[in-house]
CSV table of C-alpha atoms in Angstrom, one decimal:
chain,number,residue,atom,x,y,z
A,1,MET,CA,16.8,-42.2,-4.5
A,2,ALA,CA,20.8,-40.4,-4.5
A,3,GLU,CA,22.4,-43.5,-5.9
A,4,ASP,CA,19.4,-43.3,-9.1
A,5,SER,CA,20.2,-39.8,-9.6
A,6,ASP,CA,23.6,-40.7,-9.6
A,7,MET,CA,23.1,-43.2,-12.2
A,8,GLU,CA,21.0,-41.4,-14.6
A,9,ARG,CA,23.7,-38.8,-14.5
A,10,THR,CA,25.7,-40.4,-17.5
A,11,GLU,CA,26.5,-37.5,-19.5
A,12,PRO,CA,29.5,-35.2,-19.1
A,13,ALA,CA,29.5,-31.9,-17.6
A,14,THR,CA,28.7,-29.3,-21.2
A,15,GLY,CA,30.8,-26.0,-21.5
A,16,LYS,CA,28.1,-24.0,-19.9
A,17,ARG,CA,27.5,-26.1,-17.1
A,18,ILE,CA,31.1,-25.6,-15.9
A,19,GLU,CA,31.2,-22.2,-16.7
A,20,ARG,CA,27.9,-21.9,-14.1
A,21,ALA,CA,29.9,-23.9,-11.7
A,22,ARG,CA,32.9,-21.6,-11.6
A,23,GLU,CA,30.4,-18.7,-11.5
A,24,GLN,CA,28.9,-19.8,-8.4
A,25,GLY,CA,32.5,-20.7,-7.2
A,26,ASP,CA,32.7,-24.0,-7.7
A,27,VAL,CA,36.2,-25.4,-9.2
A,28,PRO,CA,38.2,-28.2,-8.8
A,29,ARG,CA,40.4,-28.2,-5.3
A,30,SER,CA,43.2,-29.9,-3.6
A,31,ARG,CA,44.1,-29.4,-0.3
A,32,GLU,CA,47.0,-31.6,-0.4
A,33,LEU,CA,48.2,-29.8,-3.4
A,34,ALA,CA,48.5,-26.3,-1.8
A,35,THR,CA,49.5,-27.7,1.7
A,36,THR,CA,52.6,-29.5,-0.1
A,37,LEU,CA,53.3,-26.4,-2.1
A,38,MET,CA,53.5,-24.0,0.6
A,39,LEU,CA,55.4,-26.5,3.0
A,40,LEU,CA,58.0,-26.8,0.5
A,41,VAL,CA,58.1,-23.1,-0.4
A,42,GLY,CA,58.2,-21.9,3.2
A,43,GLY,CA,60.9,-24.9,4.0
A,44,SER,CA,62.8,-24.0,0.8
A,45,CYS,CA,63.1,-20.2,1.6
A,46,VAL,CA,64.0,-21.1,5.2
A,47,TRP,CA,66.8,-22.9,4.3
A,48,LEU,CA,68.1,-20.3,1.6
A,49,PHE,CA,67.5,-16.7,3.9
A,50,SER,CA,68.3,-18.4,7.0
A,51,GLY,CA,71.6,-17.1,7.1
A,52,SER,CA,70.3,-13.5,7.2
A,53,VAL,CA,67.5,-14.2,9.4
A,54,VAL,CA,69.8,-15.8,11.9
A,55,THR,CA,72.5,-13.0,11.7
A,56,SER,CA,69.5,-10.4,12.8
A,57,LEU,CA,68.4,-12.5,15.6
A,58,ASP,CA,71.4,-12.6,17.0
A,59,ARG,CA,72.3,-9.0,16.3
A,60,VAL,CA,68.5,-8.3,18.3
A,61,LEU,CA,69.5,-10.6,21.0
A,62,VAL,CA,73.0,-9.0,21.8
A,63,ALA,CA,71.9,-5.6,21.6
A,64,THR,CA,68.7,-6.0,23.9
A,65,MET,CA,71.2,-7.8,26.7
A,66,SER,CA,73.2,-5.3,26.9
A,67,PHE,CA,71.8,-2.1,28.4
A,68,GLU,CA,72.4,0.3,31.0
A,69,ARG,CA,71.2,-0.4,34.6
A,70,ALA,CA,68.9,2.5,34.5
A,71,ALA,CA,67.5,1.8,31.1
A,72,ALA,CA,66.0,-1.7,33.1
A,73,PHE,CA,63.7,0.4,35.0
A,74,ASP,CA,62.4,2.6,32.6
A,75,PRO,CA,59.9,0.7,30.1
A,76,VAL,CA,59.6,3.6,27.4
A,77,VAL,CA,63.2,3.1,26.8
A,78,MET,CA,62.9,-0.8,26.7
A,79,PHE,CA,60.2,-0.7,24.4
A,80,ASP,CA,61.6,1.6,21.9
A,81,MET,CA,64.9,-0.2,21.9
A,82,LEU,CA,63.1,-3.4,21.4
A,83,ALA,CA,60.9,-1.9,18.5
A,84,ALA,CA,64.2,-0.6,16.8
A,85,HIS,CA,66.3,-3.7,16.6
A,86,LEU,CA,62.4,-6.1,15.7
A,87,LEU,CA,62.6,-3.7,12.5
A,88,ASP,CA,65.2,-5.5,11.3
A,89,VAL,CA,64.3,-8.8,11.4
A,90,ALA,CA,60.8,-8.0,9.8
A,91,ILE,CA,63.2,-7.0,7.1
A,92,ALA,CA,65.1,-10.2,6.9
A,93,LEU,CA,61.8,-11.7,7.3
A,94,ILE,CA,60.1,-9.9,4.2
A,95,PRO,CA,61.8,-12.7,1.5
A,96,ILE,CA,60.2,-15.3,3.3
A,97,ALA,CA,56.8,-13.5,3.9
A,98,PHE,CA,57.1,-12.6,-0.1
A,99,MET,CA,57.6,-16.1,-1.3
A,100,MET,CA,54.8,-17.7,0.7
A,101,VAL,CA,52.2,-15.4,-0.5
A,102,LEU,CA,53.1,-16.7,-4.0
A,103,ALA,CA,52.9,-19.8,-2.9
A,104,THR,CA,49.5,-19.2,-1.9
A,105,ILE,CA,48.8,-17.5,-4.8
A,106,ALA,CA,50.1,-20.0,-7.2
A,107,ALA,CA,48.5,-22.9,-5.4
A,108,PRO,CA,45.1,-22.4,-6.9
A,109,LEU,CA,46.2,-21.2,-10.1
A,110,MET,CA,47.9,-25.2,-10.7
A,111,LEU,CA,44.3,-26.3,-10.1
A,112,GLY,CA,41.1,-24.7,-10.9
A,113,GLY,CA,42.8,-21.1,-11.9
A,114,TRP,CA,42.6,-18.0,-9.8
A,115,LEU,CA,39.0,-17.5,-8.6
A,116,PHE,CA,37.1,-14.5,-6.3
A,117,ASN,CA,33.6,-15.1,-5.9
A,118,VAL,CA,31.3,-12.7,-3.6
A,119,GLU,CA,28.6,-15.3,-3.4
A,120,SER,CA,31.3,-17.7,-1.5
A,121,LEU,CA,31.5,-15.3,1.3
A,122,ALA,CA,27.7,-14.7,2.0
A,123,PRO,CA,26.7,-16.5,5.0
A,124,LYS,CA,24.2,-19.9,4.0
A,125,PHE,CA,22.2,-21.0,7.0
A,126,SER,CA,21.7,-24.0,5.2
A,127,LYS,CA,24.8,-25.2,6.6
A,128,LEU,CA,23.9,-24.7,10.0
A,129,ASN,CA,21.2,-27.1,9.2
A,130,PRO,CA,22.1,-30.2,11.3
A,131,ILE,CA,20.2,-32.5,9.4
A,132,SER,CA,22.1,-31.9,6.5
A,133,GLY,CA,25.5,-31.7,8.1
A,134,LEU,CA,24.8,-35.4,9.5
A,135,SER,CA,23.9,-36.4,6.1
A,136,ASN,CA,27.5,-34.8,4.8
A,137,MET,CA,29.4,-36.8,7.6
A,138,PHE,CA,28.4,-39.7,6.0
A,139,SER,CA,28.6,-39.4,2.7
A,140,VAL,CA,31.1,-40.7,-0.1
A,141,ASN,CA,33.2,-37.6,-0.3
A,142,SER,CA,33.5,-37.5,3.5
A,143,LEU,CA,34.3,-41.1,3.8
A,144,VAL,CA,37.1,-40.0,1.2
A,145,GLU,CA,38.3,-37.8,2.7
A,146,LEU,CA,38.7,-39.4,6.0
A,147,GLY,CA,40.5,-42.2,4.4
A,148,LYS,CA,43.1,-39.9,3.2
A,149,ALA,CA,43.5,-38.2,6.4
A,150,VAL,CA,44.5,-41.5,8.0
A,151,LEU,CA,46.7,-42.7,4.4
A,152,LYS,CA,48.5,-39.2,5.0
A,153,THR,CA,49.0,-39.9,8.5
A,154,LEU,CA,50.4,-43.2,8.6
A,155,LEU,CA,52.6,-42.3,5.9
A,156,VAL,CA,53.8,-39.2,7.4
A,157,GLY,CA,54.4,-40.9,10.4
A,158,ILE,CA,56.0,-44.4,8.8
A,159,VAL,CA,58.2,-41.9,7.1
A,160,ALA,CA,59.1,-39.7,10.2
A,161,TRP,CA,60.0,-42.9,12.2
A,162,MET,CA,62.6,-44.0,9.5
A,163,ALA,CA,64.0,-40.8,8.4
A,164,ILE,CA,64.6,-40.4,12.5
A,165,ARG,CA,66.0,-43.8,13.0
A,166,SER,CA,68.0,-43.8,10.2
A,167,GLN,CA,69.8,-40.7,11.8
A,168,LEU,CA,69.4,-41.7,15.3
A,169,ASP,CA,73.0,-42.5,15.3
A,170,ALA,CA,73.7,-38.6,14.3
A,171,VAL,CA,71.4,-37.3,16.7
A,172,LEU,CA,73.3,-39.2,19.5
A,173,GLY,CA,76.5,-37.6,18.8
A,174,LEU,CA,75.4,-34.4,18.8
A,175,GLY,CA,76.1,-34.3,22.4
A,176,VAL,CA,79.6,-34.4,22.0
A,177,GLU,CA,80.4,-31.8,19.4
A,178,SER,CA,81.3,-28.6,19.9
A,179,LEU,CA,78.0,-25.5,20.2
A,180,LYS,CA,79.1,-24.1,16.9
A,181,THR,CA,79.3,-27.7,15.4
A,182,ALA,CA,76.4,-29.1,16.5
A,183,GLY,CA,74.2,-26.0,16.0
A,184,ALA,CA,75.1,-26.7,12.0
A,185,HIS,CA,74.9,-30.6,11.9
A,186,SER,CA,71.0,-29.9,13.8
A,187,ALA,CA,70.1,-28.0,10.8
A,188,GLN,CA,71.1,-30.6,8.3
A,189,LEU,CA,69.4,-33.2,10.2
A,190,LEU,CA,66.1,-30.8,10.2
A,191,TRP,CA,66.4,-30.3,7.0
A,192,PHE,CA,66.7,-33.9,5.7
A,193,SER,CA,63.6,-35.1,7.8
A,194,PHE,CA,61.8,-32.1,6.4
A,195,ILE,CA,62.4,-33.2,2.8
A,196,THR,CA,62.4,-36.7,4.0
A,197,MET,CA,58.5,-36.0,5.2
A,198,VAL,CA,57.4,-33.4,2.5
A,199,SER,CA,58.4,-36.0,-0.1
A,200,ALA,CA,55.5,-38.0,1.6
A,201,LEU,CA,53.1,-35.6,0.9
A,202,ILE,CA,54.1,-34.8,-2.9
A,203,LEU,CA,53.3,-38.7,-3.6
A,204,ILE,CA,49.8,-37.8,-1.4
A,205,ALA,CA,49.3,-34.6,-3.5
A,206,VAL,CA,50.3,-36.6,-7.0
A,207,LEU,CA,47.4,-39.3,-6.3
A,208,ASP,CA,45.0,-36.6,-4.8
A,209,VAL,CA,45.3,-33.9,-8.1
A,210,PRO,CA,43.8,-36.6,-10.3
A,211,TYR,CA,41.1,-38.0,-7.8
A,212,GLN,CA,40.0,-34.5,-7.7
A,213,ILE,CA,39.5,-33.5,-11.1
A,214,TRP,CA,37.8,-36.9,-11.7
A,215,ASN,CA,35.5,-36.1,-8.8
A,216,TYR,CA,34.5,-32.7,-9.8
A,217,GLY,CA,33.8,-34.1,-13.4
A,218,ARG,CA,31.9,-36.8,-11.9
A,219,LYS,CA,29.9,-34.2,-9.4
A,220,LEU,CA,28.8,-32.1,-12.5
A,221,ARG,CA,27.6,-35.1,-14.7
A,222,MET,CA,24.4,-34.4,-16.3
A,223,THR,CA,21.4,-36.4,-17.3
A,224,ARG,CA,20.3,-36.5,-20.8
A,225,GLU,CA,17.2,-34.1,-20.1
A,226,GLU,CA,19.6,-32.2,-18.8
A,227,VAL,CA,21.6,-31.7,-21.8
A,228,LYS,CA,18.6,-32.0,-24.2
A,229,GLN,CA,17.5,-28.6,-22.2
A,230,GLU,CA,20.6,-26.9,-22.4
A,231,HIS,CA,21.0,-27.2,-26.0
A,232,LYS,CA,17.6,-26.7,-26.2
A,233,GLU,CA,17.9,-22.9,-24.1
A,234,SER,CA,21.7,-22.5,-26.2
A,235,GLU,CA,20.4,-23.3,-29.8
A,236,GLY,CA,16.5,-21.9,-29.1
A,237,ASP,CA,13.6,-23.8,-29.2
A,238,PRO,CA,12.9,-25.1,-32.7
A,239,HIS,CA,9.5,-23.5,-33.0
A,240,ILE,CA,10.2,-20.2,-32.1
A,241,LYS,CA,13.4,-20.5,-34.2
A,242,GLY,CA,10.6,-21.5,-37.1
A,243,LYS,CA,8.5,-18.5,-36.4
A,244,ILE,CA,11.6,-16.1,-36.3
A,245,ARG,CA,13.2,-17.2,-39.4
A,246,ALA,CA,9.4,-16.9,-40.9
A,247,MET,CA,9.3,-13.0,-39.8
A,248,GLN,CA,12.8,-12.3,-40.9
A,249,ARG,CA,11.5,-14.1,-44.2
A,250,ALA,CA,8.2,-11.4,-44.1
A,251,MET,CA,10.7,-8.5,-43.8
A,252,ALA,CA,12.8,-9.8,-46.2
A,253,ARG,CA,10.0,-9.7,-48.5
A,254,ARG,CA,8.5,-6.5,-47.6
A,255,ARG,CA,12.2,-4.9,-48.4
A,256,MET,CA,12.1,-6.5,-51.6
A,257,MET,CA,8.4,-5.5,-52.6
A,258,ALA,CA,9.6,-1.9,-51.7
A,259,GLU,CA,12.2,-2.2,-54.6
A,260,VAL,CA,9.7,-3.0,-57.0
A,261,PRO,CA,8.7,0.4,-58.1
A,262,THR,CA,12.2,2.0,-58.5
A,263,ALA,CA,12.7,-0.9,-61.1
A,264,ASP,CA,13.6,-0.5,-65.0
A,265,VAL,CA,11.7,-3.6,-65.7
A,266,VAL,CA,9.9,-6.9,-64.7
A,267,VAL,CA,10.8,-10.3,-66.4
A,268,THR,CA,8.1,-12.7,-66.6
A,269,ASN,CA,7.6,-15.9,-67.5
A,270,PRO,CA,4.8,-15.2,-67.9
A,271,THR,CA,2.7,-16.8,-65.0
A,272,HIS,CA,5.3,-18.8,-62.9
A,273,TYR,CA,8.6,-16.2,-62.7
A,274,ALA,CA,9.0,-12.3,-62.3
A,275,VAL,CA,12.2,-11.0,-61.8
A,276,ALA,CA,12.6,-7.3,-61.2
A,277,LEU,CA,15.8,-5.4,-62.6
A,278,LYS,CA,17.5,-2.0,-62.1
A,279,TYR,CA,20.4,-0.3,-63.8
A,280,ALA,CA,21.8,3.0,-63.0
A,281,GLU,CA,24.4,4.6,-65.5
A,282,GLY,CA,27.5,5.4,-64.1
A,283,LYS,CA,26.5,3.8,-60.2
A,284,MET,CA,26.5,0.2,-61.2
A,285,GLY,CA,28.8,-2.2,-63.2
A,286,ALA,CA,25.6,-4.4,-64.6
A,287,PRO,CA,22.0,-4.4,-63.8
A,288,LYS,CA,20.9,-5.6,-61.0
A,289,VAL,CA,18.4,-7.7,-59.4
A,290,VAL,CA,16.2,-6.0,-57.2
A,291,ALA,CA,13.4,-8.8,-56.6
A,292,LYS,CA,12.2,-11.8,-57.8
A,293,GLY,CA,9.9,-14.6,-57.1
A,294,ALA,CA,7.7,-17.6,-58.0
A,295,ASP,CA,4.3,-18.1,-58.1
A,296,ASP,CA,2.3,-16.1,-55.6
A,297,ILE,CA,5.5,-13.9,-54.7
A,298,ALA,CA,5.8,-13.2,-58.6
A,299,ALA,CA,2.2,-12.5,-58.7
A,300,LYS,CA,2.1,-9.7,-56.2
A,301,ILE,CA,6.0,-8.7,-58.0
A,302,ARG,CA,4.0,-8.0,-61.2
A,303,GLU,CA,1.1,-6.9,-59.7
A,304,LEU,CA,3.2,-3.8,-57.9
A,305,ALA,CA,4.6,-2.9,-61.3
A,306,ARG,CA,1.6,-2.6,-63.1
A,307,GLU,CA,0.4,-0.1,-60.2
A,308,HIS,CA,3.9,1.8,-60.1
A,309,LYS,CA,3.8,1.4,-63.9
A,310,VAL,CA,6.7,-0.5,-64.5
A,311,PRO,CA,7.2,-2.2,-67.9
A,312,LEU,CA,6.7,-6.1,-67.6
A,313,LEU,CA,8.2,-8.1,-70.6
A,314,GLU,CA,7.2,-11.6,-71.2
A,315,ALA,CA,10.5,-13.8,-72.1
A,316,PRO,CA,10.2,-17.2,-70.3
A,317,PRO,CA,13.8,-18.2,-70.8
A,318,LEU,CA,15.5,-14.9,-69.5
A,319,ALA,CA,12.9,-14.7,-66.8
A,320,ARG,CA,14.2,-18.8,-65.8
A,321,ALA,CA,17.8,-17.8,-66.2
A,322,LEU,CA,17.7,-14.8,-64.1
A,323,HIS,CA,15.3,-16.9,-61.6
A,324,THR,CA,17.7,-19.6,-61.0
A,325,HIS,CA,21.2,-18.1,-61.5
A,326,THR,CA,21.0,-14.7,-59.3
A,327,GLU,CA,20.0,-13.5,-56.3
A,328,ILE,CA,18.4,-10.3,-54.8
A,329,GLY,CA,21.3,-7.5,-55.0
A,330,ASP,CA,23.1,-9.4,-57.4
A,331,GLU,CA,24.4,-8.5,-61.2
A,332,ILE,CA,23.3,-10.2,-63.6
A,333,PRO,CA,25.3,-13.1,-65.2
A,334,GLU,CA,27.7,-12.0,-67.9
A,335,ALA,CA,26.4,-14.8,-70.2
A,336,LEU,CA,23.1,-13.0,-69.5
A,337,TYR,CA,24.5,-9.3,-70.8
A,338,THR,CA,23.3,-9.3,-74.3
A,339,ALA,CA,19.8,-10.5,-73.7
A,340,VAL,CA,19.4,-7.8,-70.4
A,341,ALA,CA,21.0,-5.2,-72.9
A,342,GLU,CA,18.3,-5.6,-75.5
A,343,VAL,CA,15.2,-5.7,-73.0
A,344,LEU,CA,16.6,-2.5,-71.5
A,345,ALA,CA,16.9,-1.0,-75.0
A,346,TYR,CA,13.3,-1.7,-75.6
A,347,VAL,CA,12.4,-0.4,-72.4
A,348,PHE,CA,14.3,2.8,-72.8
A,349,GLN,CA,12.8,3.5,-76.1
A,350,LEU,CA,9.3,2.6,-74.7
A,351,ARG,CA,10.1,5.4,-72.3
A,352,THR,CA,10.9,8.2,-75.1
A,353,TYR,CA,8.1,6.9,-76.7
A,354,GLY,CA,5.7,7.9,-73.6
A,355,GLN,CA,7.2,10.6,-73.7
A,356,PHE,CA,7.3,12.7,-77.2
A,357,GLY,CA,5.2,9.8,-79.2
A,358,GLY,CA,6.2,8.5,-82.6
A,359,ASN,CA,6.7,5.0,-83.2
A,360,ARG,CA,5.9,2.2,-80.5
A,361,PRO,CA,9.2,0.2,-80.1
A,362,VAL,CA,9.0,-3.6,-80.8
A,363,GLU,CA,8.8,-5.5,-77.8
A,364,PRO,CA,12.5,-8.2,-78.1
A,365,THR,CA,12.0,-11.6,-78.9
A,366,ASP,CA,14.3,-14.6,-79.3
A,367,LEU,CA,16.8,-13.3,-76.8
A,368,ALA,CA,20.1,-14.7,-76.8
A,369,VAL,CA,19.9,-16.9,-73.4
A,370,PRO,CA,22.2,-19.7,-73.3
A,371,ARG,CA,20.7,-23.3,-73.1
A,372,GLU,CA,22.8,-23.8,-70.0
A,373,LEU,CA,21.3,-21.2,-67.9
A,374,ASP,CA,17.6,-21.7,-68.7
A,375,PRO,CA,16.6,-24.5,-66.6
A,376,ALA,CA,14.0,-25.6,-69.2
A,377,THR,CA,16.7,-26.4,-72.1
A,378,ALA,CA,19.6,-27.3,-69.6
A,379,PRO,CA,21.0,-30.7,-69.6
A,380,LYS,CA,20.6,-32.5,-67.0
A,381,LYS,CA,23.1,-34.2,-64.7
A,382,PRO,CA,23.3,-37.8,-64.7
A,383,ARG,CA,22.2,-39.8,-62.2
A,384,GLY,CA,24.5,-41.8,-59.9
A,385,PRO,CA,24.6,-45.7,-59.9
A,386,LYS,CA,22.0,-46.9,-57.4
A,387,ASN,CA,22.5,-49.0,-54.6
A,388,ARG,CA,21.9,-52.2,-55.5
A,389,ASN,CA,22.0,-53.5,-51.7
A,390,ARG,CA,19.5,-51.2,-51.2
A,391,ARG,CA,16.1,-53.1,-50.6
């Protein structure tokens, strides 16, 4: 079953899956990289700061071995003397300790980044299950780790044997050297052996880091169903999104209908289109479209206009042009300024007639609507050549 599950997981992990794994404390890690880095930093620090450390230890050794006979029988005096000199050693070791802390922090930053997760600190009783423990012992990952451990032991052992063998004559010659010369020579031999063995660990780390990255990606692989489900969760269910869009359209329609009573005029087709226009002198650069619609929506706009006594004007070319080339809230196109100006002039004259009487204004006809703006008279764009290869 596990093999079948792995075979089904053919899709690479998505960004959301990787982020979720990171939140749970699951990031790629390489123990070989951390071990090698700490050994390199530790060995380098010992080599660089060994002079000050050895000087401090020498001073402490001389000071603690030189004391009066009476002080030897007083534990308090001996303890105070030792504590005072050990402080000097601690101060000498601060640079080494500081660099080791930096190496400890830098190791995870190099692969996977720094991560602190509280869930990882919580106890998990499932790890105490002996059955799952046995299954983990014989898993592919455990076999790989065992192979790495054996390979590392063999490689480091062979390299160490070769390093010692190449310096065997120098090691045997230490017995005939003076104490000071032998000490310095021994430090050089130890440093050479250390660097040689760490170089072997560097080779293992170089091989382990790409493997850990690959294994991490393999572990987070997903099935196609999981990818589809995640996409659905992130993008939303199409049915729910459709309902949301429908609700948004309904809300926009209600807002649009609320603007119809404030319009100055409604231009109609007379039955297919209806466009409500509004103009406030000094507040608008040109008249604006506050509502528009076709068929049923146009009928509702006309009904609201009659209910709130907003003038209706039948001007099919102008209604078609406004409906096609404007959106709600847009100012009318410059090419329609003249036609709309005639309409608004008629509306203002109609208001004056309603208030003061006199001669009823004549509805404007033959409005100046450019042919290219009227969908009924605009020249049709030539169709592209048909695909003759299509059957």
